XYZ file of C-alpha atoms in Angstrom:
152
model
C -14.583 31.087 75.329
C -13.150 34.542 75.502
C -11.391 36.886 77.874
C -7.924 37.940 78.929
C -6.048 35.652 81.313
C -8.575 32.819 81.066
C -7.814 29.153 80.478
C -10.199 27.356 78.118
C -10.852 23.673 77.306
C -11.990 21.893 74.188
C -13.160 18.296 74.045
C -13.890 18.292 70.316
C -10.565 19.247 68.745
C -11.232 22.965 68.838
C -14.754 23.216 67.411
C -16.086 24.567 70.719
C -14.338 25.982 73.784
C -15.375 26.490 77.397
C -13.671 28.648 80.007
C -12.288 26.576 82.873
C -11.165 29.649 84.769
C -13.193 32.792 85.274
C -12.481 36.483 85.483
C -12.628 36.151 89.270
C -9.878 33.496 89.365
C -6.545 34.769 90.574
C -4.362 33.814 87.578
C -1.739 36.445 86.815
C 0.961 36.430 84.153
C 0.325 32.923 82.801
C 3.513 31.454 81.297
C 2.613 27.812 80.622
C -0.332 25.412 80.511
C 0.371 21.660 80.588
C -2.190 18.853 80.450
C -1.508 15.308 81.617
C -1.546 12.652 78.916
C -1.856 9.999 81.644
C -4.856 11.303 83.627
C -7.911 13.019 82.158
C -8.801 16.325 83.802
C -5.328 16.938 85.262
C -3.824 20.275 84.265
C -1.106 22.615 85.515
C -0.823 26.368 84.922
C 2.339 28.340 85.696
C 1.809 31.981 86.571
C 3.573 34.682 88.574
C 2.208 33.228 91.851
C 3.387 29.615 91.442
C 1.877 26.501 89.878
C -1.900 26.013 89.837
C -3.263 22.496 89.452
C -6.625 20.887 88.829
C -7.685 17.253 88.641
C -11.297 17.915 87.599
C -10.999 19.834 84.317
C -10.742 23.192 86.087
C -13.744 22.984 88.417
C -11.390 23.349 91.413
C -7.869 24.813 91.453
C -5.017 24.556 93.978
C -2.022 26.902 94.117
C 1.295 25.210 94.911
C 3.896 27.808 95.898
C 5.459 26.341 99.063
C 9.219 26.357 98.608
C 9.051 29.119 95.976
C 8.707 32.036 98.417
C 12.151 33.548 97.718
C 11.642 33.304 93.953
C 8.215 34.922 94.192
C 9.397 37.671 96.558
C 12.273 38.565 94.197
C 9.986 38.257 91.161
C 12.159 35.557 89.613
C 10.310 34.319 86.513
C 8.632 30.917 86.566
C 8.667 29.662 82.984
C 7.498 26.112 82.436
C 6.303 22.952 84.178
C 6.601 19.313 83.173
C 5.550 16.107 84.868
C 7.194 12.734 85.086
C 5.539 9.340 85.166
C 6.969 9.050 88.693
C 4.461 11.696 89.842
C 7.021 14.469 90.262
C 6.600 17.940 88.778
C 9.538 19.917 87.413
C 9.531 23.726 87.267
C 11.845 25.787 85.053
C 12.648 29.160 86.636
C 14.938 32.115 86.115
C 17.023 30.679 88.952
C 17.342 26.978 88.196
C 15.185 23.863 88.217
C 12.753 23.021 91.036
C 11.069 19.698 91.817
C 7.829 18.820 93.618
C 7.985 15.127 94.563
C 4.246 14.707 95.184
C 1.121 16.901 94.897
C 0.988 19.451 97.719
C 4.602 18.980 98.805
C 7.012 21.916 98.867
C 9.110 22.690 95.806
C 12.836 22.040 96.261
C 15.764 23.088 94.137
C 17.114 20.317 91.910
C 20.802 19.614 92.305
C 23.280 17.368 90.615
C 24.951 17.124 87.275
C 25.763 20.480 85.736
C 22.355 22.095 86.242
C 23.681 25.180 88.009
C 21.502 28.120 88.967
C 21.033 29.776 85.591
C 17.785 30.399 83.811
C 15.858 27.304 82.780
C 13.274 28.225 80.143
C 11.470 25.151 78.897
C 11.139 21.490 79.813
C 10.262 18.349 77.876
C 9.655 14.694 78.678
C 9.056 12.585 75.575
C 6.804 9.545 75.280
C 9.696 7.526 73.839
C 12.030 8.390 76.737
C 9.901 9.217 79.793
C 12.871 8.721 82.130
C 14.742 11.754 80.821
C 13.900 15.442 81.325
C 15.211 17.797 78.626
C 15.921 21.366 79.750
C 16.344 24.409 77.501
C 18.556 26.775 79.499
C 21.421 29.238 79.611
C 24.822 27.943 80.715
C 27.287 29.594 83.121
C 28.685 31.746 80.292
C 25.264 33.022 79.254
C 25.155 30.852 76.142
C 22.095 28.807 75.106
C 22.313 25.220 76.288
C 20.312 22.012 76.454
C 20.700 19.775 79.500
C 19.153 16.435 80.274
C 18.390 14.922 83.647
C 17.520 11.325 84.408
C 14.214 11.091 86.277
C 12.576 7.952 87.606
């Protein structure tokens, strides 16, 4: 597998690779690629247009950007995506945390706690604590911070 801006897959621990996107796919400015550990073939890619998803190892892709229009219009960076066992997706952006409750639904801004509207850079849900989302961010003073959010 080779090429700029392509996403590739390996089923043999890296011995061989196959492109699962092509040069004609619309990916632009890829920031993150996340694969589901719960469902084979499910993958999300964050790029400058929103969050792309596939459930068939990249044969078909769907762009989910509903609810992100203002962020995309103002070129607010989209950084990372993480999924919860509850089926929700979480998106770290340069303007806070967004949540998609179910596939195809619009993204909404997460509220509560001390999340604020600062830049959220990376997200993590661990296998040992799947009910908590860890967020690498910047606090109101511009200092690095780590937040956590209970998710169900």
